[in-house]
Short mmCIF file of C-alpha atoms and ligand atoms in Angstrom, two decimals:
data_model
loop_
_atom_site.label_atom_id
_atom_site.label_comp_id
_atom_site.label_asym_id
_atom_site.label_seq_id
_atom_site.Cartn_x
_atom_site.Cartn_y
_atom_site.Cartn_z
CA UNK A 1 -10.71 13.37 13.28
CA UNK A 2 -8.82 11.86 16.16
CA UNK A 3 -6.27 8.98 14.75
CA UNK A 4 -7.54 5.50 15.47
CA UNK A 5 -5.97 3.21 18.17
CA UNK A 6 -5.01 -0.13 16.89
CA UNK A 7 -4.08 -3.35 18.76
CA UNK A 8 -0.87 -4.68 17.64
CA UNK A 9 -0.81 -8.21 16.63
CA UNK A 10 0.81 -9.65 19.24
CA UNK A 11 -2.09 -8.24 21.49
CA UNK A 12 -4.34 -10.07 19.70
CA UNK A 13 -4.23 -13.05 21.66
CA UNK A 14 -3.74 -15.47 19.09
CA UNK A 15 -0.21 -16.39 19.97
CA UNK A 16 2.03 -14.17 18.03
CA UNK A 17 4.93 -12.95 19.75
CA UNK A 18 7.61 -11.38 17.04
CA UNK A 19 8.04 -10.04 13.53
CA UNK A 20 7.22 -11.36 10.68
CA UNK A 21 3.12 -12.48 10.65
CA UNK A 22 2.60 -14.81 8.45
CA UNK A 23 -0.55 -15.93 6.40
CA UNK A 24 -0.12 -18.58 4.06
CA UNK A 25 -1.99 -20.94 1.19
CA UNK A 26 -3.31 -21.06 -1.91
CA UNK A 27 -5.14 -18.98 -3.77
CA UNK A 28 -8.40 -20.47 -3.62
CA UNK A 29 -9.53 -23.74 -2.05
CA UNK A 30 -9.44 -26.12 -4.88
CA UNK A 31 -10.38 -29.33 -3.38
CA UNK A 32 -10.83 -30.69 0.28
CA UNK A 33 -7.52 -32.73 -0.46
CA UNK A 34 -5.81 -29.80 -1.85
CA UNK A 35 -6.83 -27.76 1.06
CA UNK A 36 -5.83 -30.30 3.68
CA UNK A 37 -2.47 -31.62 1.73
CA UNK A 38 -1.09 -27.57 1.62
CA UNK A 39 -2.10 -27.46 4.97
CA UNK A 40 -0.55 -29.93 6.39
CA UNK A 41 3.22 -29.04 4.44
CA UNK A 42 2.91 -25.33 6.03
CA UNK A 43 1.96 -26.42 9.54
CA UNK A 44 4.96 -28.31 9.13
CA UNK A 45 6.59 -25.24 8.95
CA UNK A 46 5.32 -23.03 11.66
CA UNK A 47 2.66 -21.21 9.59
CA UNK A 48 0.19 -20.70 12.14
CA UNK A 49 -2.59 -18.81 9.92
CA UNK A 50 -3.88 -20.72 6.47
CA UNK A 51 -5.39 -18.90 4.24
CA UNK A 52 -7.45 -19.74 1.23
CA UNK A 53 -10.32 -17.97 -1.01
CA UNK A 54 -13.50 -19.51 -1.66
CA UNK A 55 -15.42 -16.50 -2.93
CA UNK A 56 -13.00 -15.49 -6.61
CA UNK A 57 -13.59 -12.40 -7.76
CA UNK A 58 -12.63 -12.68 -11.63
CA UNK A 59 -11.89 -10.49 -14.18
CA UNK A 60 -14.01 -12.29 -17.04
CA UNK A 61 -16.96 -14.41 -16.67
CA UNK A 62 -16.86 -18.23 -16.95
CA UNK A 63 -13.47 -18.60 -14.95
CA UNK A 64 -13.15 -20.79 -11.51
CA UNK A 65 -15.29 -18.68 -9.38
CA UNK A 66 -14.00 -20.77 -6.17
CA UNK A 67 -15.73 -23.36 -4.61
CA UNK A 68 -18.32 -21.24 -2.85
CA UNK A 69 -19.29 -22.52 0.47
CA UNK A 70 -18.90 -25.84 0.81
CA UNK A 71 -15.03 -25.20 0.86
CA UNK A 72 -15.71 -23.77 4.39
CA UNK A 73 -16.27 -26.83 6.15
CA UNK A 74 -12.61 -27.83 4.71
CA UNK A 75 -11.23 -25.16 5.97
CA UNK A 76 -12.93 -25.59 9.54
CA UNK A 77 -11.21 -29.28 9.10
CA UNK A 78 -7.85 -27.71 8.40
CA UNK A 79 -8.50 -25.78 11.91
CA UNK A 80 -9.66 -29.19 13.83
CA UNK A 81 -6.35 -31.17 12.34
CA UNK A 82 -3.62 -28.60 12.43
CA UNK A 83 -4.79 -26.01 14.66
CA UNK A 84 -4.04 -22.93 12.81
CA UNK A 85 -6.49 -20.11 12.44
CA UNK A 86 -8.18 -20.21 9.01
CA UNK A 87 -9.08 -16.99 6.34
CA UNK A 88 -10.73 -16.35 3.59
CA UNK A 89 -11.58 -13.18 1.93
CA UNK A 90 -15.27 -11.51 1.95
CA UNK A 91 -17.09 -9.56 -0.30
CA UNK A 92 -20.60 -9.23 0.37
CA UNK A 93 -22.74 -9.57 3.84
CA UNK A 94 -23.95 -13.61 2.80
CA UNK A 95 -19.71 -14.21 2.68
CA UNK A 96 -19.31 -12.35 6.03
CA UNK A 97 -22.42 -14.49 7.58
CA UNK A 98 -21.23 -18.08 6.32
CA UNK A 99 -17.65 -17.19 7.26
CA UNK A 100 -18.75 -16.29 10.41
CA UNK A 101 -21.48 -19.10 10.91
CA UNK A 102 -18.17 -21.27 10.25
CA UNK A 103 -15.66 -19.93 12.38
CA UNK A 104 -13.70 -18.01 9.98
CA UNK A 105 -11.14 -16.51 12.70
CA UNK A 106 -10.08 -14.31 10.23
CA UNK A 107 -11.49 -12.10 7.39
CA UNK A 108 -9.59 -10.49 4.38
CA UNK A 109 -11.40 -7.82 2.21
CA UNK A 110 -10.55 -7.73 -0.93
CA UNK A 111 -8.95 -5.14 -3.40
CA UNK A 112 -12.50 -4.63 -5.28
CA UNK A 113 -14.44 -4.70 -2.12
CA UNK A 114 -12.62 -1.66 -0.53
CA UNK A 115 -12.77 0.24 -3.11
CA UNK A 116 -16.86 -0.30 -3.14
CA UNK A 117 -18.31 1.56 -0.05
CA UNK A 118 -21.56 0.19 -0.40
CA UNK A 119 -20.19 -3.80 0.08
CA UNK A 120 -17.86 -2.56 2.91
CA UNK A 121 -20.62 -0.70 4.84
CA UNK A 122 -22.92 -4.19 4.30
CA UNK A 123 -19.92 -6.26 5.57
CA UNK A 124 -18.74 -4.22 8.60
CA UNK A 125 -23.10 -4.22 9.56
CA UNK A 126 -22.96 -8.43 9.03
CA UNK A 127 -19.63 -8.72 11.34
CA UNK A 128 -20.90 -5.92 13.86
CA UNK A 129 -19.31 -6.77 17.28
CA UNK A 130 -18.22 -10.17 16.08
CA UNK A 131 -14.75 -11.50 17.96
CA UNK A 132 -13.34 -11.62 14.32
CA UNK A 133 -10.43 -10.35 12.71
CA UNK A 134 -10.19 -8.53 9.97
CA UNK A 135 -7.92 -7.06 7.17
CA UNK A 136 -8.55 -4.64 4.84
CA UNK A 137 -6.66 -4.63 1.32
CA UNK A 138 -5.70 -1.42 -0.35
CA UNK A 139 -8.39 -0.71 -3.09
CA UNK A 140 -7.37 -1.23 -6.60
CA UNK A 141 -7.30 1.99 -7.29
CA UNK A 142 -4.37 4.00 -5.63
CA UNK A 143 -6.64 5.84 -3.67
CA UNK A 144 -5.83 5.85 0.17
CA UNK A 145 -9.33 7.83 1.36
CA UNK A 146 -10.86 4.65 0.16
CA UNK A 147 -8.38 2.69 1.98
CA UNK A 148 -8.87 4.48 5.45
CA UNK A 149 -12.59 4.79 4.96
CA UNK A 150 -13.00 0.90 4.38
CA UNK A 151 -10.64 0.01 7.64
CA UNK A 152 -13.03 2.98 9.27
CA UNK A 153 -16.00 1.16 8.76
CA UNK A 154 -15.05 -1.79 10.22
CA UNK A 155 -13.44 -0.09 13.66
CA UNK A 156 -17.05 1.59 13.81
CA UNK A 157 -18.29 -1.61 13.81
CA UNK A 158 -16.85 -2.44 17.11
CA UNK A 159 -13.90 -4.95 15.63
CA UNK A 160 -10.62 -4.41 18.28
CA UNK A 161 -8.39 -6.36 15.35
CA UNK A 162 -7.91 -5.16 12.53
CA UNK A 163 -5.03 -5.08 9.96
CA UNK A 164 -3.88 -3.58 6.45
CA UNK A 165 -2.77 -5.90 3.01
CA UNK A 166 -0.85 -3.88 0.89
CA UNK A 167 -1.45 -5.75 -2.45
CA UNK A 168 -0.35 -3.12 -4.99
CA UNK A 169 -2.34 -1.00 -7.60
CA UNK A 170 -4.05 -0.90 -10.87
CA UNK A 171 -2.18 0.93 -13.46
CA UNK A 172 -3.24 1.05 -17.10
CA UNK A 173 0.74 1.70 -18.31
CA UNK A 174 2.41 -1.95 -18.27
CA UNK A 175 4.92 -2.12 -15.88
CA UNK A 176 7.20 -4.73 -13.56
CA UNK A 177 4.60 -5.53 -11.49
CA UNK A 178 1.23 -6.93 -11.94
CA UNK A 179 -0.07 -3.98 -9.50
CA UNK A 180 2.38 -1.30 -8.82
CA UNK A 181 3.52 -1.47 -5.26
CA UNK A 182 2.94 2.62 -5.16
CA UNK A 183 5.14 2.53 -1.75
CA UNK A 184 4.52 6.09 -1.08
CA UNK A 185 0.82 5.20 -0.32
CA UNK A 186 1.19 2.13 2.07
CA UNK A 187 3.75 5.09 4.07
CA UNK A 188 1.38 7.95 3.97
CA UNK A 189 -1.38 5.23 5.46
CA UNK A 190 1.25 4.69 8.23
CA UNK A 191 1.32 8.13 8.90
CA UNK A 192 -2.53 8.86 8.93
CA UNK A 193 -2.87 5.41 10.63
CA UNK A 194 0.57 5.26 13.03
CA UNK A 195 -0.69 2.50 14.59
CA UNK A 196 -2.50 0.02 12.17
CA UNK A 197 -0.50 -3.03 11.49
CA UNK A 198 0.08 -3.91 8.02
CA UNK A 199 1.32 -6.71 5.87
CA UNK A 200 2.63 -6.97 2.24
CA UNK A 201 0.92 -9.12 0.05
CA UNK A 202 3.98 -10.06 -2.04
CA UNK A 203 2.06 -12.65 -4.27
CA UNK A 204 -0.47 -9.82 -5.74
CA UNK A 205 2.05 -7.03 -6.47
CA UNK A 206 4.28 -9.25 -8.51
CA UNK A 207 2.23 -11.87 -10.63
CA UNK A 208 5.37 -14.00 -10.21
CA UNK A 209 7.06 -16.22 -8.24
CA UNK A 210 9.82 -13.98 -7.04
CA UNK A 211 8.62 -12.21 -4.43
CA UNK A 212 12.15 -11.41 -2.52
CA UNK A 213 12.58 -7.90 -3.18
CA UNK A 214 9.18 -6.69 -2.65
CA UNK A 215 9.01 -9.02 0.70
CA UNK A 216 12.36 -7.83 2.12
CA UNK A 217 11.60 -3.94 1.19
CA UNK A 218 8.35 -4.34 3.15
CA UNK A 219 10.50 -5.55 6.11
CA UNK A 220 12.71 -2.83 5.33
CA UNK A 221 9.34 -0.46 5.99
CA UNK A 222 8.51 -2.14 9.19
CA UNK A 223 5.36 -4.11 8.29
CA UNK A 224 4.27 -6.36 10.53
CA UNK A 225 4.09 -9.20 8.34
CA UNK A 226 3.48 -10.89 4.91
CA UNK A 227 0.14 -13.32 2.97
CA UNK A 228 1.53 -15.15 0.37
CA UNK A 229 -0.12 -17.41 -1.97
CA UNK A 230 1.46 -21.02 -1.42
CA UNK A 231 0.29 -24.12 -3.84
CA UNK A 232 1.20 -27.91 -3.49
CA UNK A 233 1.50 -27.42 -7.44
CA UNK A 234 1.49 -23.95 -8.66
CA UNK A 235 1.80 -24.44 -12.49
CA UNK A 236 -1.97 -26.16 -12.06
CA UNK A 237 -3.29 -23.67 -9.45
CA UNK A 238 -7.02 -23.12 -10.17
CA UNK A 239 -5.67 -19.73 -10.28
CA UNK A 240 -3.08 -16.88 -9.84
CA UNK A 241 -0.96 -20.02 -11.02
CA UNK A 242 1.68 -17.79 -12.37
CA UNK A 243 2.53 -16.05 -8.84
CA UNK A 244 1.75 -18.98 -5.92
CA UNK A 245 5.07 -20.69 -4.85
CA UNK A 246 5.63 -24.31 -3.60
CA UNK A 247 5.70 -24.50 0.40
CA UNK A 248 9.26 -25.21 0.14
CA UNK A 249 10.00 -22.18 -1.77
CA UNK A 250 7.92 -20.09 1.30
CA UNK A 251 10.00 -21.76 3.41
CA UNK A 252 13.32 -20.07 1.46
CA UNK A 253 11.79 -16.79 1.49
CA UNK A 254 11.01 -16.24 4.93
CA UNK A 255 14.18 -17.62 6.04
CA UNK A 256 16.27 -15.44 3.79
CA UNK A 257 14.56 -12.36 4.67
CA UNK A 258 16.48 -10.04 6.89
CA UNK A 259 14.84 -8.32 9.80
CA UNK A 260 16.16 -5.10 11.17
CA UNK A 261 16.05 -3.67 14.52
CA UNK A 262 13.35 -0.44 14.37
CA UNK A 263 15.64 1.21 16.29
CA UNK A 264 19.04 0.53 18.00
CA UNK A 265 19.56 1.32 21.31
CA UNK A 266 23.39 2.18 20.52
CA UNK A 267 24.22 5.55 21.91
CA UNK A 268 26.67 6.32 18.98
CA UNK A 269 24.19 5.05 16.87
CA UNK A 270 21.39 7.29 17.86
CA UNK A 271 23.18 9.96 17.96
CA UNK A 272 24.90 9.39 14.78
CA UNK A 273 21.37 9.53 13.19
CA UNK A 274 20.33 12.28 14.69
CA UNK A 275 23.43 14.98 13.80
CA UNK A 276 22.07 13.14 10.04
CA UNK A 277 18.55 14.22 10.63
CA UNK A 278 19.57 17.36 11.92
CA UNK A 279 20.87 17.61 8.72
CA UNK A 280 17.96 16.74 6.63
CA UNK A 281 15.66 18.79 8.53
CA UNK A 282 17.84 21.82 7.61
CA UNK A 283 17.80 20.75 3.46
CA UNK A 284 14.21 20.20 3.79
CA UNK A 285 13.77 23.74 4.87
CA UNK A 286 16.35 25.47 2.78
CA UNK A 287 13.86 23.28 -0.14
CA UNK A 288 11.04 25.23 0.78
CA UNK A 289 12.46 28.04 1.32
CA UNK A 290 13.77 28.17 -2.45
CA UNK A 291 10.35 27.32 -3.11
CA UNK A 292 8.91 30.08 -2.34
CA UNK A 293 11.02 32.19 -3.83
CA UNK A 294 10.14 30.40 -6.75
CA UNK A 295 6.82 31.02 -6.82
CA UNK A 296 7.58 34.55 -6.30
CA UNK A 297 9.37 35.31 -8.94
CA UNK A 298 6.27 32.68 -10.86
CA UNK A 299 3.88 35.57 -10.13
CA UNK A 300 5.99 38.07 -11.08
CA UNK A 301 6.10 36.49 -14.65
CA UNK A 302 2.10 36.20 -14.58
CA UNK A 303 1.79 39.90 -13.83
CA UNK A 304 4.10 40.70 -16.78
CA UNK A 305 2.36 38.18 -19.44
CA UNK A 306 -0.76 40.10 -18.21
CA UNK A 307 0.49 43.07 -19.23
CA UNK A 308 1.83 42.04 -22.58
CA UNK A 309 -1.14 40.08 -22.99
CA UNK A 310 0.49 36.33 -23.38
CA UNK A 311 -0.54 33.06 -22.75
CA UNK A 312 0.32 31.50 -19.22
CA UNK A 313 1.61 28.10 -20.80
CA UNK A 314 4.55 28.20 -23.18
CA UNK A 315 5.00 24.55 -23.84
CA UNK A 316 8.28 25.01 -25.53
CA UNK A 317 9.59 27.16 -22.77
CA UNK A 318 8.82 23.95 -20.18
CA UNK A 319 10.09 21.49 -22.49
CA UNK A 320 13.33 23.41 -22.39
CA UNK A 321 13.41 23.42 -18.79
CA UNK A 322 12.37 20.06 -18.20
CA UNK A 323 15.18 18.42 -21.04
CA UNK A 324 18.12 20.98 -18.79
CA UNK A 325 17.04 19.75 -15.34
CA UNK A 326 16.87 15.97 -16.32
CA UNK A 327 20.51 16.39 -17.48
CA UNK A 328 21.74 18.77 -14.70
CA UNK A 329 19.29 16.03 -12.63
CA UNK A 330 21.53 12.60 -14.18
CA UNK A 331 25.13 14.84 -13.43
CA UNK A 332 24.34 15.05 -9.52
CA UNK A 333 23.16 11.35 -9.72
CA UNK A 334 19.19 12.20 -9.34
CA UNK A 335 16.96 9.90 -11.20
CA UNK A 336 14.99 10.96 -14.07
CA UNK A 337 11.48 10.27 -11.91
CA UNK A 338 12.56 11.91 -9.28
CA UNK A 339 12.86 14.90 -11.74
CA UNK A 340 9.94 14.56 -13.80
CA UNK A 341 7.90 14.08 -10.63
CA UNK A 342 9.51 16.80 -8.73
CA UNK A 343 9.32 19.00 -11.96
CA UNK A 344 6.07 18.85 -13.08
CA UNK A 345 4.69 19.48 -9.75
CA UNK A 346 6.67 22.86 -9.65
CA UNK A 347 5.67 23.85 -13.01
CA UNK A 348 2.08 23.12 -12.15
CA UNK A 349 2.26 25.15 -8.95
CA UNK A 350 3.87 27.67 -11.03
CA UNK A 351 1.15 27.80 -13.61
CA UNK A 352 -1.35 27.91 -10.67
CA UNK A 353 0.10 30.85 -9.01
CA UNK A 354 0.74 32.69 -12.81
CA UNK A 355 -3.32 31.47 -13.17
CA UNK A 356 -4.35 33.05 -9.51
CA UNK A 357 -2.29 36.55 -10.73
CA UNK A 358 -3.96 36.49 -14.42
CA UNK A 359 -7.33 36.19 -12.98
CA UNK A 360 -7.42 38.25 -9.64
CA UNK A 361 -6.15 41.99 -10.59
CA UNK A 362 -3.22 41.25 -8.66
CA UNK A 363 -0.31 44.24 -8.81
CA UNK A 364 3.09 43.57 -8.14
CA UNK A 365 4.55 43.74 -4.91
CA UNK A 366 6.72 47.41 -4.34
CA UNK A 367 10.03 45.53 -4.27
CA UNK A 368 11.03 42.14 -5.95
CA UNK A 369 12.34 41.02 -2.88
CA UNK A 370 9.11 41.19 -0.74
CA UNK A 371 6.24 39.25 -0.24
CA UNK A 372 3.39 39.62 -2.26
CA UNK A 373 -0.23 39.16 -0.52
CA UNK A 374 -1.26 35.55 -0.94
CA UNK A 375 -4.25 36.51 0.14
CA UNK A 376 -6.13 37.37 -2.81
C1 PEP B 401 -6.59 -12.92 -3.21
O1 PEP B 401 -6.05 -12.65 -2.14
O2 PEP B 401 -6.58 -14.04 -3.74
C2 PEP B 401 -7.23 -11.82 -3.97
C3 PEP B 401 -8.22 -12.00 -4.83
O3 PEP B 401 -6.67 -10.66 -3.69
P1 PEP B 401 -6.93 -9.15 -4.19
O4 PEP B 401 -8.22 -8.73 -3.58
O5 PEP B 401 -5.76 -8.48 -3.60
O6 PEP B 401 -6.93 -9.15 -5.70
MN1 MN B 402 -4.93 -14.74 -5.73
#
């Protein structure tokens, strides 16, 4: 399939000219006071999109569910006395339609909503040709198909403006974050999807209040921008209390962050990075071509366990490999993930190949050095 055109979002005609977008406010809309009060302190600031949900998707039943709709008249009076454009997240086509009937400028889907085809096709058929726009959150799951598919939908559906939230994923292990950032997916979508713009949702990755690192890495990446969950008075928030920060502490963040040039225009500088591509380029193909040779000799060991009638998978044979490279891995400074990850993939390819000799009658090439068919 051809690759999508985006606009970028300073084509969007909504009066953003640089780096970084911003979407701030709470959580959910709590009260029409709450709502206007937060407001008011980030207009103060130059936030010029307030955000709020109304809909809450909880984990458990009985929790604050949001307000429903009658918090979408206070956000159309946060529009009328500030001027900035109001969002809210959607889940289901009666969302889209009273967002819409309101003048919800823009439209978040959520995490859970992505990853549900069925809600995203009803959603993108609701907001069909509607001057909305509308971001699409990574699905829970760290599955970027579902991702693509979801933002898919709603280009089909004849919407010019649309963006990404990277919110982090689900993992069952416990870990640092309260959904693992996963950056290698966010960069793949940037590479399926050159030109979608994309913003971090700092507030949902971390559970916390610190958001720095994660906020500054995504600048780092070249997102477009950041949503972050900003409360008058966090420690009571309705919900997400843990992670929403004060306006004042927003205020901190997005001044400290650092933004860097995508690219200089330096001629030292470029071509300084280039002789180190160069470089790179070469490693990456002296990688692959070890690889192979790899696998050779892999199949080479398959045809001989054949023979001798032994089972592919030794598992103290790979734990002795696996305990050697860590430590040959930690004296060239490599870090034990990148090892384990790196590792176990190889193994698994080799088992694979050793799998494709065992079961296909393959012989063994004439010399060691040559290639053996692949094609069997
Ligand atoms: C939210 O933005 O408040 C929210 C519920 O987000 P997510 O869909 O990322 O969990
Ligand atoms: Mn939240």
């Amino acid at each position: 399939m051809e690759t999508i055109q985006f606009l970028p979002i300073t084509d969007w005609g909504i009066g953003i000219k640089e780096r970084p977008f911003l979407i701030s406010g709470p959580c959910s809309a709590e009260s029409e006071e709450q709502v206007i009060n937060i407001a008011h302190q980030l207009k103060d600031q130059g936030v010029k999109v307030f955000r709020a949900g109304i809909w809450k998707p909880r984990t458990h039943p009985n929790g604050f569910e949001g307000v429903g709709e009658k918090g979408l008249a206070w956000l159309r009076k946060v529009k009328q006395e500030t001027g900035m454009l109001i969002a809210t997240e959607v889940a289901n086509q009666r969302h889209a339609y009273e967002a819409l009937k309101h003048g919800v400028d823009i439209l978040w889907i959520g995490a859970r909503t992505t990853a549900n085809p069925f809600a995203m096709q009803e959603i993108a058929n609701t907001i069909a040709g509607a001057d909305v726009i509308v971001f699409v959150k990574n699905p829970v799951n760290p599955d970027l198909e579902l991702w693509i598919g979801a933002v898919e939908r709603i280009h089909q559906a004849g919407i010019s403006r649309i963006g990404a939230i990277h919110r982090g994923f689900s993992t069952y292990e416990k870990s640092a974050y309260r959904n693992d950032p996963l950056w290698q997916l966010p960069i793949e979508l940037k590479r399926r999807l050159p030109t979608l713009p994309i913003l971090v949702d700092p507030s949902h990755i971390c559970g916390h209040r610190d958001l720095k690192r994660v906020s500054q890495k995504a600048m780092d990446l070249n997102y477009d921008g950041l949503i972050i969950e900003v409360h008058h008075d966090p420690d009571n928030a309705l919900s997400d209390a843990k992670q929403q920060i004060t306006p004042f502490a927003l205020a901190e963040l997005i001044h400290g962050l650092k933004l860097r040039k995508v690219n200089a225009d330096d001629e030292q500088f470029i071509h300084t990075l280039e002789t180190l591509r160069q470089k790179i380029d070469k490693y990456d193909e002296e990688l692959l071509d070890l690889l192979e040779q790899r696998m050779e000799v892999s199949k080479t060991i398959g045809l001989y366990k054949k023979q001798n009638n032994v089972t592919i998978l030794q598992p103290s044979r790979w734990d002795e490999i696996i305990t050697k490279i860590r430590q040959k891995g930690a004296e060239r400074n490599l870090s034990t993930d990148l090892i384990d990850r790196m590792f176990t993939a190889i193994h698994q390819e080799s088992i694979n190949k050793q799998m494709a000799v065992m079961n296909n009658g393959v012989t063994l090439p004439s010399t060691n050095q040559g290639k053996s068919d692949d094609n069997h």
